[in-house]
Amino acid sequence: MVVLPVSMVEEIGALPITTANPTVAHAHNLLGSYTKMDLILRSNLHFRMIQTKLTPMLGSLTGPMQEEVKFALEGHFPTSEAWTTIKPYHTILELVARTSARVFVGLPLCRTEQWLEISCQFTEQIFVSVCFMRLFPTWVHPLLAKTLPSIWRGHGYIRQAQKLLVPEILRRKELMASQKLEKGTMDTLLSWMIECADESESDPDHLAHLEIVISLAAIHTSQMNAVHVLYDLAAHPEYLDEIRGEIREVTRESSGWQKTSYAKLRKLDSFMKESQRFNPPSMLSYHRVMQENHVLSDGTALPRGSHICMPVNAIQNDPQITPEPDVFDGLRYYKYRQRQGEGHLHQFATTEKNLLNFGYGKYACPGRFFASLEIKVILVRLIMNYDFKLTPHQGRPANLKAHEFLFPNPDGELLVRTRGLNAESPF
């Protein structure tokens, strides 16, 4: 693996996919030939649907997402005004999985325990497999793949997804042909894929497999970030009043909460971005695998097959890029956006060459706008209806590191209580 300096961001970004391929790198990072994540090499249907359908439709999807968060919290979050211990990693996983499923497969499928188990556990098994197998040299991987239980389970969840989704895919295809598919079911990622897949992509087993792969990406990104934000809010409670005040202000100005309402939450957005700076999903980003020999402008020779990336964590914590990087300033990016001509910059979902968590340029993560909205929908409900604090005599739960990946502590605990009559959620 070749780790390049930030000065090469623009140059690498300008290389065509036939020279430096990010998709091949993603498949490689997730050991795609063993985990079956190499599906993304055979089709970019998921990428197209996120860009051309999901992101433009976020305005109309905000209401269903809010409805699903509200539904999920009623059955899976404490209702007592007494302090109750929770493990946010697992609680937020449930919320994110249900909210994502509402958008990806729609009602009633999104509320079936079978689909929720498939989408959550597939994600877990993939990362267990990747983190374990990468402890060993690559020549051992074929043997490990045959004996590792998490690989078997991952493959099993793909089969379960196909068994569950294929009949639904066939049903929707038939209804689409007769123009009888109900609108609520039509406006889902699964239906868009059915509608837009070309002949080589339209096999129901392929679509079902792709659906669970997309779920992995969405659940992992949103869950990790949301849990980190909750831990950081509990560790820095001085920001809660500021953020709640902003939500109240937007509520007063709005006639019902819509996608545009969340765009006005600049303080919450800033806190999310600062939390991500302190807790990036990976120490490395901007991955590419070279498809041909190439020499960079500084003379660095990159042979065909070499894996290149950039040290995202080191870059964004360079004092020349982020002043006082060791200080957690939840309003850091809010202040930046007050500067002349920078109001549209420094957002959680925007990309910058010095902040590469979502990549940069035309191959940046296409789902970052959905992730940003989903996290905000969940956090607004939680922040306005609940109080949070760290457990006594313990600081913020320490993160876990595996290779370049960074995870919130699955066993970390927070104390939570409902705000009762003071609950103020705008939806």
GROMACS .gro file of C-alpha atoms in nm:
model
  427
    1MET     CA    1   0.000   0.000   0.000
    2VAL     CA    2   0.134   0.343  -0.097
    3VAL     CA    3   0.026   0.632   0.127
    4LEU     CA    4   0.045   0.960  -0.064
    5PRO     CA    5   0.059   1.320   0.068
    6VAL     CA    6  -0.238   1.556   0.050
    7SER     CA    7  -0.060   1.757  -0.219
    8MET     CA    8  -0.152   1.478  -0.461
    9VAL     CA    9  -0.531   1.494  -0.403
   10GLU     CA   10  -0.615   1.690  -0.717
   11GLU     CA   11  -0.374   1.494  -0.935
   12ILE     CA   12  -0.507   1.155  -0.822
   13GLY     CA   13  -0.864   1.279  -0.856
   14ALA     CA   14  -0.802   1.378  -1.216
   15LEU     CA   15  -0.689   1.028  -1.315
   16PRO     CA   16  -0.947   0.830  -1.515
   17ILE     CA   17  -1.097   0.515  -1.367
   18THR     CA   18  -0.904   0.317  -1.628
   19THR     CA   19  -0.583   0.436  -1.459
   20ALA     CA   20  -0.674   0.454  -1.087
   21ASN     CA   21  -0.990   0.267  -0.986
   22PRO     CA   22  -1.163   0.343  -0.653
   23THR     CA   23  -1.419   0.062  -0.686
   24VAL     CA   24  -1.150  -0.203  -0.719
   25ALA     CA   25  -0.992  -0.057  -0.405
   26HIS     CA   26  -1.319  -0.075  -0.210
   27ALA     CA   27  -1.370  -0.437  -0.312
   28HIS     CA   28  -1.010  -0.514  -0.213
   29ASN     CA   29  -1.046  -0.346   0.128
   30LEU     CA   30  -1.353  -0.559   0.202
   31LEU     CA   31  -1.190  -0.879   0.071
   32GLY     CA   32  -1.460  -0.892  -0.189
   33SER     CA   33  -1.360  -1.223  -0.349
   34TYR     CA   34  -1.423  -1.395  -0.013
   35THR     CA   35  -1.704  -1.182   0.135
   36LYS     CA   36  -1.887  -1.151  -0.201
   37MET     CA   37  -1.857  -0.774  -0.184
   38ASP     CA   38  -1.690  -0.792  -0.526
   39LEU     CA   39  -2.042  -0.765  -0.665
   40ILE     CA   40  -1.973  -0.391  -0.694
   41LEU     CA   41  -1.716  -0.468  -0.965
   42ARG     CA   42  -1.980  -0.625  -1.188
   43SER     CA   43  -2.232  -0.342  -1.174
   44ASN     CA   44  -2.249   0.025  -1.078
   45LEU     CA   45  -2.630   0.020  -1.056
   46HIS     CA   46  -2.614   0.108  -0.686
   47PHE     CA   47  -2.392   0.410  -0.757
   48ARG     CA   48  -2.625   0.532  -1.033
   49MET     CA   49  -2.939   0.492  -0.824
   50ILE     CA   50  -2.794   0.680  -0.528
   51GLN     CA   51  -2.682   0.966  -0.753
   52THR     CA   52  -2.985   0.992  -0.980
   53LYS     CA   53  -3.271   0.872  -0.759
   54LEU     CA   54  -3.195   0.865  -0.387
   55THR     CA   55  -3.020   1.200  -0.346
   56PRO     CA   56  -3.267   1.400  -0.561
   57MET     CA   57  -3.559   1.235  -0.376
   58LEU     CA   58  -3.439   1.310  -0.022
   59GLY     CA   59  -3.695   1.589   0.014
   60SER     CA   60  -3.988   1.351  -0.033
   61LEU     CA   61  -3.820   1.079   0.176
   62THR     CA   62  -3.772   1.299   0.484
   63GLY     CA   63  -4.127   1.241   0.609
   64PRO     CA   64  -4.110   0.861   0.589
   65MET     CA   65  -3.770   0.866   0.761
   66GLN     CA   66  -3.907   1.077   1.046
   67GLU     CA   67  -4.204   0.845   1.077
   68GLU     CA   68  -3.979   0.541   1.097
   69VAL     CA   69  -3.751   0.696   1.360
   70LYS     CA   70  -4.053   0.783   1.570
   71PHE     CA   71  -4.190   0.428   1.532
   72ALA     CA   72  -3.855   0.267   1.615
   73LEU     CA   73  -3.796   0.478   1.925
   74GLU     CA   74  -4.135   0.393   2.070
   75GLY     CA   75  -4.040   0.029   2.095
   76HIS     CA   76  -3.665   0.039   2.143
   77PHE     CA   77  -3.574   0.330   2.371
   78PRO     CA   78  -3.625   0.395   2.744
   79THR     CA   79  -3.952   0.563   2.842
   80SER     CA   80  -3.864   0.636   3.203
   81GLU     CA   81  -3.777   0.977   3.349
   82ALA     CA   82  -3.527   0.795   3.572
   83TRP     CA   83  -3.175   0.752   3.440
   84THR     CA   84  -3.148   0.425   3.246
   85THR     CA   85  -2.831   0.262   3.112
   86ILE     CA   86  -2.814   0.188   2.740
   87LYS     CA   87  -2.547   0.069   2.500
   88PRO     CA   88  -2.574   0.321   2.214
   89TYR     CA   89  -2.387   0.103   1.965
   90HIS     CA   90  -2.667  -0.154   1.964
   91THR     CA   91  -2.956   0.088   2.014
   92ILE     CA   92  -2.847   0.316   1.730
   93LEU     CA   93  -2.782   0.016   1.506
   94GLU     CA   94  -3.151  -0.072   1.541
   95LEU     CA   95  -3.263   0.284   1.465
   96VAL     CA   96  -3.036   0.320   1.162
   97ALA     CA   97  -3.128  -0.021   1.023
   98ARG     CA   98  -3.501   0.052   1.048
   99THR     CA   99  -3.472   0.403   0.901
  100SER     CA  100  -3.252   0.286   0.615
  101ALA     CA  101  -3.485  -0.006   0.543
  102ARG     CA  102  -3.782   0.230   0.513
  103VAL     CA  103  -3.602   0.404   0.226
  104PHE     CA  104  -3.439   0.098   0.074
  105VAL     CA  105  -3.721  -0.160   0.072
  106GLY     CA  106  -4.026   0.028   0.204
  107LEU     CA  107  -4.327  -0.082   0.407
  108PRO     CA  108  -4.412  -0.344   0.527
  109LEU     CA  109  -4.084  -0.522   0.452
  110CYS     CA  110  -3.877  -0.267   0.644
  111ARG     CA  111  -4.045  -0.369   0.971
  112THR     CA  112  -3.997  -0.744   0.937
  113GLU     CA  113  -3.754  -0.882   1.192
  114GLN     CA  114  -3.602  -1.107   0.927
  115TRP     CA  115  -3.489  -0.819   0.705
  116LEU     CA  116  -3.362  -0.619   1.002
  117GLU     CA  117  -3.157  -0.915   1.121
  118ILE     CA  118  -3.020  -0.976   0.771
  119SER     CA  119  -2.915  -0.615   0.714
  120CYS     CA  120  -2.762  -0.570   1.061
  121GLN     CA  121  -2.588  -0.904   1.090
  122PHE     CA  122  -2.452  -0.905   0.736
  123THR     CA  123  -2.277  -0.577   0.816
  124GLU     CA  124  -2.134  -0.719   1.139
  125GLN     CA  125  -2.013  -1.043   0.978
  126ILE     CA  126  -1.838  -0.864   0.693
  127PHE     CA  127  -1.633  -0.646   0.928
  128VAL     CA  128  -1.553  -0.938   1.158
  129SER     CA  129  -1.427  -1.134   0.857
  130VAL     CA  130  -1.224  -0.844   0.717
  131CYS     CA  131  -1.063  -0.750   1.048
  132PHE     CA  132  -0.970  -1.111   1.127
  133MET     CA  133  -0.847  -1.222   0.784
  134ARG     CA  134  -0.629  -0.915   0.739
  135LEU     CA  135  -0.425  -1.029   1.040
  136PHE     CA  136  -0.283  -1.301   0.813
  137PRO     CA  137  -0.082  -1.296   0.490
  138THR     CA  138  -0.288  -1.312   0.171
  139TRP     CA  139  -0.173  -1.663   0.081
  140VAL     CA  140  -0.361  -1.792   0.389
  141HIS     CA  141  -0.689  -1.619   0.294
  142PRO     CA  142  -0.829  -1.896   0.071
  143LEU     CA  143  -0.800  -2.146   0.357
  144LEU     CA  144  -0.938  -1.900   0.614
  145ALA     CA  145  -1.235  -1.821   0.390
  146LYS     CA  146  -1.332  -2.190   0.394
  147THR     CA  147  -1.310  -2.224   0.771
  148LEU     CA  148  -1.410  -1.885   0.916
  149PRO     CA  149  -1.762  -1.888   1.066
  150SER     CA  150  -1.821  -1.518   0.995
  151ILE     CA  151  -1.764  -1.585   0.621
  152TRP     CA  152  -2.019  -1.866   0.626
  153ARG     CA  153  -2.268  -1.650   0.812
  154GLY     CA  154  -2.215  -1.360   0.573
  155HIS     CA  155  -2.283  -1.585   0.275
  156GLY     CA  156  -2.586  -1.723   0.458
  157TYR     CA  157  -2.731  -1.375   0.505
  158ILE     CA  158  -2.692  -1.310   0.131
  159ARG     CA  159  -2.892  -1.626   0.062
  160GLN     CA  160  -3.153  -1.522   0.316
  161ALA     CA  161  -3.179  -1.178   0.154
  162GLN     CA  162  -3.230  -1.339  -0.185
  163LYS     CA  163  -3.494  -1.576  -0.049
  164LEU     CA  164  -3.680  -1.287   0.112
  165LEU     CA  165  -3.643  -1.026  -0.162
  166VAL     CA  166  -3.667  -1.221  -0.487
  167PRO     CA  167  -4.045  -1.285  -0.454
  168GLU     CA  168  -4.093  -0.916  -0.373
  169ILE     CA  169  -3.880  -0.814  -0.670
  170LEU     CA  170  -4.086  -1.034  -0.902
  171ARG     CA  171  -4.409  -0.894  -0.753
  172ARG     CA  172  -4.295  -0.536  -0.806
  173LYS     CA  173  -4.181  -0.609  -1.161
  174GLU     CA  174  -4.526  -0.742  -1.244
  175LEU     CA  175  -4.702  -0.443  -1.085
  176MET     CA  176  -4.467  -0.200  -1.262
  177ALA     CA  177  -4.552  -0.362  -1.594
  178SER     CA  178  -4.919  -0.298  -1.530
  179GLN     CA  179  -4.852   0.043  -1.368
  180LYS     CA  180  -5.023  -0.069  -1.046
  181LEU     CA  181  -4.734  -0.037  -0.801
  182GLU     CA  182  -4.834   0.190  -0.513
  183LYS     CA  183  -4.637   0.517  -0.487
  184GLY     CA  184  -4.504   0.447  -0.135
  185THR     CA  185  -4.347   0.125  -0.259
  186MET     CA  186  -4.230   0.284  -0.583
  187ASP     CA  187  -4.025   0.547  -0.401
  188THR     CA  188  -3.774   0.301  -0.259
  189LEU     CA  189  -3.423   0.210  -0.363
  190LEU     CA  190  -3.527  -0.147  -0.444
  191SER     CA  191  -3.799  -0.031  -0.683
  192TRP     CA  192  -3.568   0.220  -0.851
  193MET     CA  193  -3.312  -0.055  -0.911
  194ILE     CA  194  -3.581  -0.282  -1.058
  195GLU     CA  195  -3.699   0.000  -1.281
  196CYS     CA  196  -3.358   0.119  -1.403
  197ALA     CA  197  -3.149  -0.199  -1.419
  198ASP     CA  198  -3.029  -0.289  -1.765
  199GLU     CA  199  -3.054  -0.644  -1.895
  200SER     CA  200  -2.725  -0.753  -1.739
  201GLU     CA  201  -2.829  -0.618  -1.396
  202SER     CA  202  -3.195  -0.721  -1.376
  203ASP     CA  203  -3.157  -1.073  -1.237
  204PRO     CA  204  -3.359  -1.082  -0.910
  205ASP     CA  205  -3.081  -1.262  -0.720
  206HIS     CA  206  -2.836  -0.994  -0.833
  207LEU     CA  207  -3.070  -0.714  -0.722
  208ALA     CA  208  -3.129  -0.876  -0.383
  209HIS     CA  209  -2.755  -0.917  -0.331
  210LEU     CA  210  -2.694  -0.556  -0.430
  211GLU     CA  211  -2.964  -0.438  -0.189
  212ILE     CA  212  -2.787  -0.592   0.109
  213VAL     CA  213  -2.450  -0.453  -0.005
  214ILE     CA  214  -2.599  -0.101  -0.014
  215SER     CA  215  -2.753  -0.159   0.328
  216LEU     CA  216  -2.410  -0.244   0.467
  217ALA     CA  217  -2.262   0.085   0.346
  218ALA     CA  218  -2.552   0.292   0.475
  219ILE     CA  219  -2.587   0.123   0.812
  220HIS     CA  220  -2.213   0.126   0.886
  221THR     CA  221  -2.167   0.496   0.799
  222SER     CA  222  -2.474   0.630   0.979
  223GLN     CA  223  -2.447   0.407   1.286
  224MET     CA  224  -2.080   0.484   1.351
  225ASN     CA  225  -2.125   0.859   1.315
  226ALA     CA  226  -2.444   0.878   1.522
  227VAL     CA  227  -2.294   0.678   1.809
  228HIS     CA  228  -1.982   0.893   1.813
  229VAL     CA  229  -2.197   1.208   1.823
  230LEU     CA  230  -2.394   1.077   2.122
  231TYR     CA  231  -2.075   0.988   2.307
  232ASP     CA  232  -1.932   1.333   2.230
  233LEU     CA  233  -2.251   1.514   2.334
  234ALA     CA  234  -2.237   1.331   2.667
  235ALA     CA  235  -1.868   1.416   2.701
  236HIS     CA  236  -1.930   1.783   2.608
  237PRO     CA  237  -2.278   1.861   2.748
  238GLU     CA  238  -2.214   2.236   2.721
  239TYR     CA  239  -2.319   2.214   2.354
  240LEU     CA  240  -2.662   2.066   2.419
  241ASP     CA  241  -2.835   2.395   2.501
  242GLU     CA  242  -2.689   2.560   2.189
  243ILE     CA  243  -2.804   2.277   1.964
  244ARG     CA  244  -3.148   2.253   2.124
  245GLY     CA  245  -3.189   2.627   2.091
  246GLU     CA  246  -3.110   2.606   1.719
  247ILE     CA  247  -3.366   2.326   1.672
  248ARG     CA  248  -3.630   2.532   1.852
  249GLU     CA  249  -3.553   2.831   1.631
  250VAL     CA  250  -3.589   2.626   1.313
  251THR     CA  251  -3.913   2.477   1.446
  252ARG     CA  252  -4.057   2.826   1.501
  253GLU     CA  253  -3.964   2.928   1.148
  254SER     CA  254  -4.094   2.612   0.979
  255SER     CA  255  -4.443   2.487   0.901
  256GLY     CA  256  -4.355   2.123   0.952
  257TRP     CA  257  -4.010   1.970   0.935
  258GLN     CA  258  -3.871   1.904   0.589
  259LYS     CA  259  -3.532   1.837   0.434
  260THR     CA  260  -3.468   2.211   0.418
  261SER     CA  261  -3.523   2.235   0.794
  262TYR     CA  262  -3.228   2.005   0.860
  263ALA     CA  263  -3.009   2.214   0.630
  264LYS     CA  264  -3.062   2.506   0.870
  265LEU     CA  265  -2.911   2.314   1.164
  266ARG     CA  266  -2.565   2.458   1.122
  267LYS     CA  267  -2.458   2.403   1.482
  268LEU     CA  268  -2.564   2.037   1.483
  269ASP     CA  269  -2.395   1.989   1.145
  270SER     CA  270  -2.075   2.144   1.283
  271PHE     CA  271  -2.083   1.920   1.589
  272MET     CA  272  -2.127   1.614   1.366
  273LYS     CA  273  -1.831   1.717   1.151
  274GLU     CA  274  -1.607   1.783   1.452
  275SER     CA  275  -1.708   1.449   1.600
  276GLN     CA  276  -1.615   1.280   1.274
  277ARG     CA  277  -1.280   1.462   1.273
  278PHE     CA  278  -1.202   1.318   1.616
  279ASN     CA  279  -1.348   0.977   1.526
  280PRO     CA  280  -1.298   0.910   1.155
  281PRO     CA  281  -1.433   0.580   1.022
  282SER     CA  282  -1.084   0.504   0.893
  283MET     CA  283  -0.734   0.639   0.933
  284LEU     CA  284  -0.693   0.605   0.556
  285SER     CA  285  -0.914   0.715   0.268
  286TYR     CA  286  -0.912   0.812  -0.099
  287HIS     CA  287  -0.825   0.457  -0.200
  288ARG     CA  288  -0.737   0.360  -0.557
  289VAL     CA  289  -0.590   0.051  -0.723
  290MET     CA  290  -0.373   0.132  -1.021
  291GLN     CA  291  -0.497  -0.029  -1.343
  292GLU     CA  292  -0.182   0.063  -1.535
  293ASN     CA  293   0.167   0.194  -1.467
  294HIS     CA  294   0.169   0.565  -1.392
  295VAL     CA  295   0.424   0.824  -1.283
  296LEU     CA  296   0.308   1.120  -1.072
  297SER     CA  297   0.429   1.474  -1.131
  298ASP     CA  298   0.676   1.446  -0.842
  299GLY     CA  299   0.834   1.139  -0.999
  300THR     CA  300   0.662   0.879  -0.781
  301ALA     CA  301   0.620   0.561  -0.988
  302LEU     CA  302   0.296   0.372  -0.929
  303PRO     CA  303   0.308   0.027  -1.089
  304ARG     CA  304  -0.004  -0.149  -1.213
  305GLY     CA  305  -0.178  -0.326  -0.924
  306SER     CA  306  -0.044  -0.096  -0.650
  307HIS     CA  307  -0.294   0.022  -0.388
  308ILE     CA  308  -0.272   0.392  -0.309
  309CYS     CA  309  -0.449   0.599  -0.042
  310MET     CA  310  -0.412   0.906   0.178
  311PRO     CA  311  -0.375   0.944   0.556
  312VAL     CA  312  -0.708   1.118   0.618
  313ASN     CA  313  -0.666   1.137   0.996
  314ALA     CA  314  -0.315   1.283   0.982
  315ILE     CA  315  -0.421   1.534   0.716
  316GLN     CA  316  -0.727   1.671   0.894
  317ASN     CA  317  -0.541   1.695   1.224
  318ASP     CA  318  -0.243   1.883   1.084
  319PRO     CA  319  -0.227   2.215   1.278
  320GLN     CA  320  -0.173   2.399   0.949
  321ILE     CA  321  -0.510   2.267   0.829
  322THR     CA  322  -0.703   2.252   1.159
  323PRO     CA  323  -0.582   2.500   1.425
  324GLU     CA  324  -0.556   2.344   1.771
  325PRO     CA  325  -0.651   1.998   1.644
  326ASP     CA  326  -0.641   1.846   1.993
  327VAL     CA  327  -0.922   2.075   2.110
  328PHE     CA  328  -1.278   1.950   2.055
  329ASP     CA  329  -1.468   2.254   1.930
  330GLY     CA  330  -1.822   2.149   1.843
  331LEU     CA  331  -1.887   2.483   1.674
  332ARG     CA  332  -1.559   2.492   1.480
  333TYR     CA  333  -1.719   2.452   1.138
  334TYR     CA  334  -2.018   2.669   1.232
  335LYS     CA  335  -1.770   2.952   1.289
  336TYR     CA  336  -1.594   2.879   0.962
  337ARG     CA  337  -1.926   2.911   0.778
  338GLN     CA  338  -1.974   3.261   0.923
  339ARG     CA  339  -1.676   3.379   0.719
  340GLN     CA  340  -1.735   3.576   0.402
  341GLY     CA  341  -1.808   3.349   0.105
  342GLU     CA  342  -1.785   3.026   0.306
  343GLY     CA  343  -2.148   2.972   0.409
  344HIS     CA  344  -2.185   2.679   0.171
  345LEU     CA  345  -1.859   2.514   0.276
  346HIS     CA  346  -1.748   2.312   0.582
  347GLN     CA  347  -2.066   2.102   0.600
  348PHE     CA  348  -2.079   1.743   0.720
  349ALA     CA  349  -2.165   1.614   0.371
  350THR     CA  350  -1.946   1.846   0.166
  351THR     CA  351  -1.604   1.728   0.053
  352GLU     CA  352  -1.280   1.922   0.076
  353LYS     CA  353  -0.932   1.818  -0.025
  354ASN     CA  354  -0.814   1.848   0.335
  355LEU     CA  355  -1.111   1.650   0.477
  356LEU     CA  356  -1.130   1.317   0.299
  357ASN     CA  357  -1.361   1.105   0.515
  358PHE     CA  358  -1.611   1.088   0.227
  359GLY     CA  359  -1.346   1.104  -0.043
  360TYR     CA  360  -1.316   1.394  -0.285
  361GLY     CA  361  -1.410   1.476  -0.641
  362LYS     CA  362  -1.633   1.280  -0.877
  363TYR     CA  363  -1.579   0.951  -0.694
  364ALA     CA  364  -1.667   1.084  -0.348
  365CYS     CA  365  -1.915   0.877  -0.149
  366PRO     CA  366  -2.251   0.924  -0.327
  367GLY     CA  367  -2.451   0.831  -0.017
  368ARG     CA  368  -2.310   1.102   0.209
  369PHE     CA  369  -2.613   1.329   0.167
  370PHE     CA  370  -2.849   1.049   0.268
  371ALA     CA  371  -2.625   0.961   0.563
  372SER     CA  372  -2.615   1.323   0.678
  373LEU     CA  373  -2.993   1.356   0.666
  374GLU     CA  374  -3.054   1.020   0.833
  375ILE     CA  375  -2.816   1.098   1.120
  376LYS     CA  376  -2.979   1.439   1.174
  377VAL     CA  377  -3.331   1.295   1.175
  378ILE     CA  378  -3.227   1.048   1.445
  379LEU     CA  379  -3.031   1.302   1.649
  380VAL     CA  380  -3.299   1.571   1.643
  381ARG     CA  381  -3.552   1.329   1.789
  382LEU     CA  382  -3.307   1.202   2.052
  383ILE     CA  383  -3.168   1.542   2.152
  384MET     CA  384  -3.510   1.703   2.194
  385ASN     CA  385  -3.680   1.414   2.374
  386TYR     CA  386  -3.400   1.273   2.590
  387ASP     CA  387  -3.122   1.373   2.826
  388PHE     CA  388  -2.785   1.197   2.808
  389LYS     CA  389  -2.485   1.176   3.037
  390LEU     CA  390  -2.179   0.959   3.090
  391THR     CA  391  -2.192   0.685   3.349
  392PRO     CA  392  -2.039   0.784   3.688
  393HIS     CA  393  -1.660   0.786   3.721
  394GLN     CA  394  -1.609   0.704   3.353
  395GLY     CA  395  -1.511   0.923   3.063
  396ARG     CA  396  -1.617   0.894   2.704
  397PRO     CA  397  -1.610   0.525   2.599
  398ALA     CA  398  -1.279   0.461   2.425
  399ASN     CA  399  -1.286   0.378   2.056
  400LEU     CA  400  -1.170   0.043   1.923
  401LYS     CA  401  -0.915   0.021   1.643
  402ALA     CA  402  -0.867  -0.262   1.397
  403HIS     CA  403  -0.615  -0.204   1.121
  404GLU     CA  404  -0.704   0.139   0.976
  405PHE     CA  405  -1.067   0.115   1.094
  406LEU     CA  406  -1.197   0.293   1.401
  407PHE     CA  407  -1.520   0.183   1.574
  408PRO     CA  408  -1.720   0.324   1.865
  409ASN     CA  409  -1.702   0.092   2.164
  410PRO     CA  410  -1.985  -0.167   2.133
  411ASP     CA  411  -1.987  -0.212   2.510
  412GLY     CA  412  -1.980   0.161   2.586
  413GLU     CA  413  -2.265   0.283   2.805
  414LEU     CA  414  -2.460   0.604   2.846
  415LEU     CA  415  -2.727   0.708   3.094
  416VAL     CA  416  -3.049   0.819   2.927
  417ARG     CA  417  -3.381   0.952   3.050
  418THR     CA  418  -3.684   1.086   2.872
  419ARG     CA  419  -3.746   1.458   2.912
  420GLY     CA  420  -4.111   1.386   2.985
  421LEU     CA  421  -4.321   1.700   2.962
  422ASN     CA  422  -4.012   1.886   2.838
  423ALA     CA  423  -3.984   1.670   2.526
  424GLU     CA  424  -3.980   1.900   2.225
  425SER     CA  425  -3.923   1.690   1.915
  426PRO     CA  426  -4.056   1.877   1.610
  427PHE     CA  427  -4.189   1.553   1.457
   0.00000   0.00000   0.00000
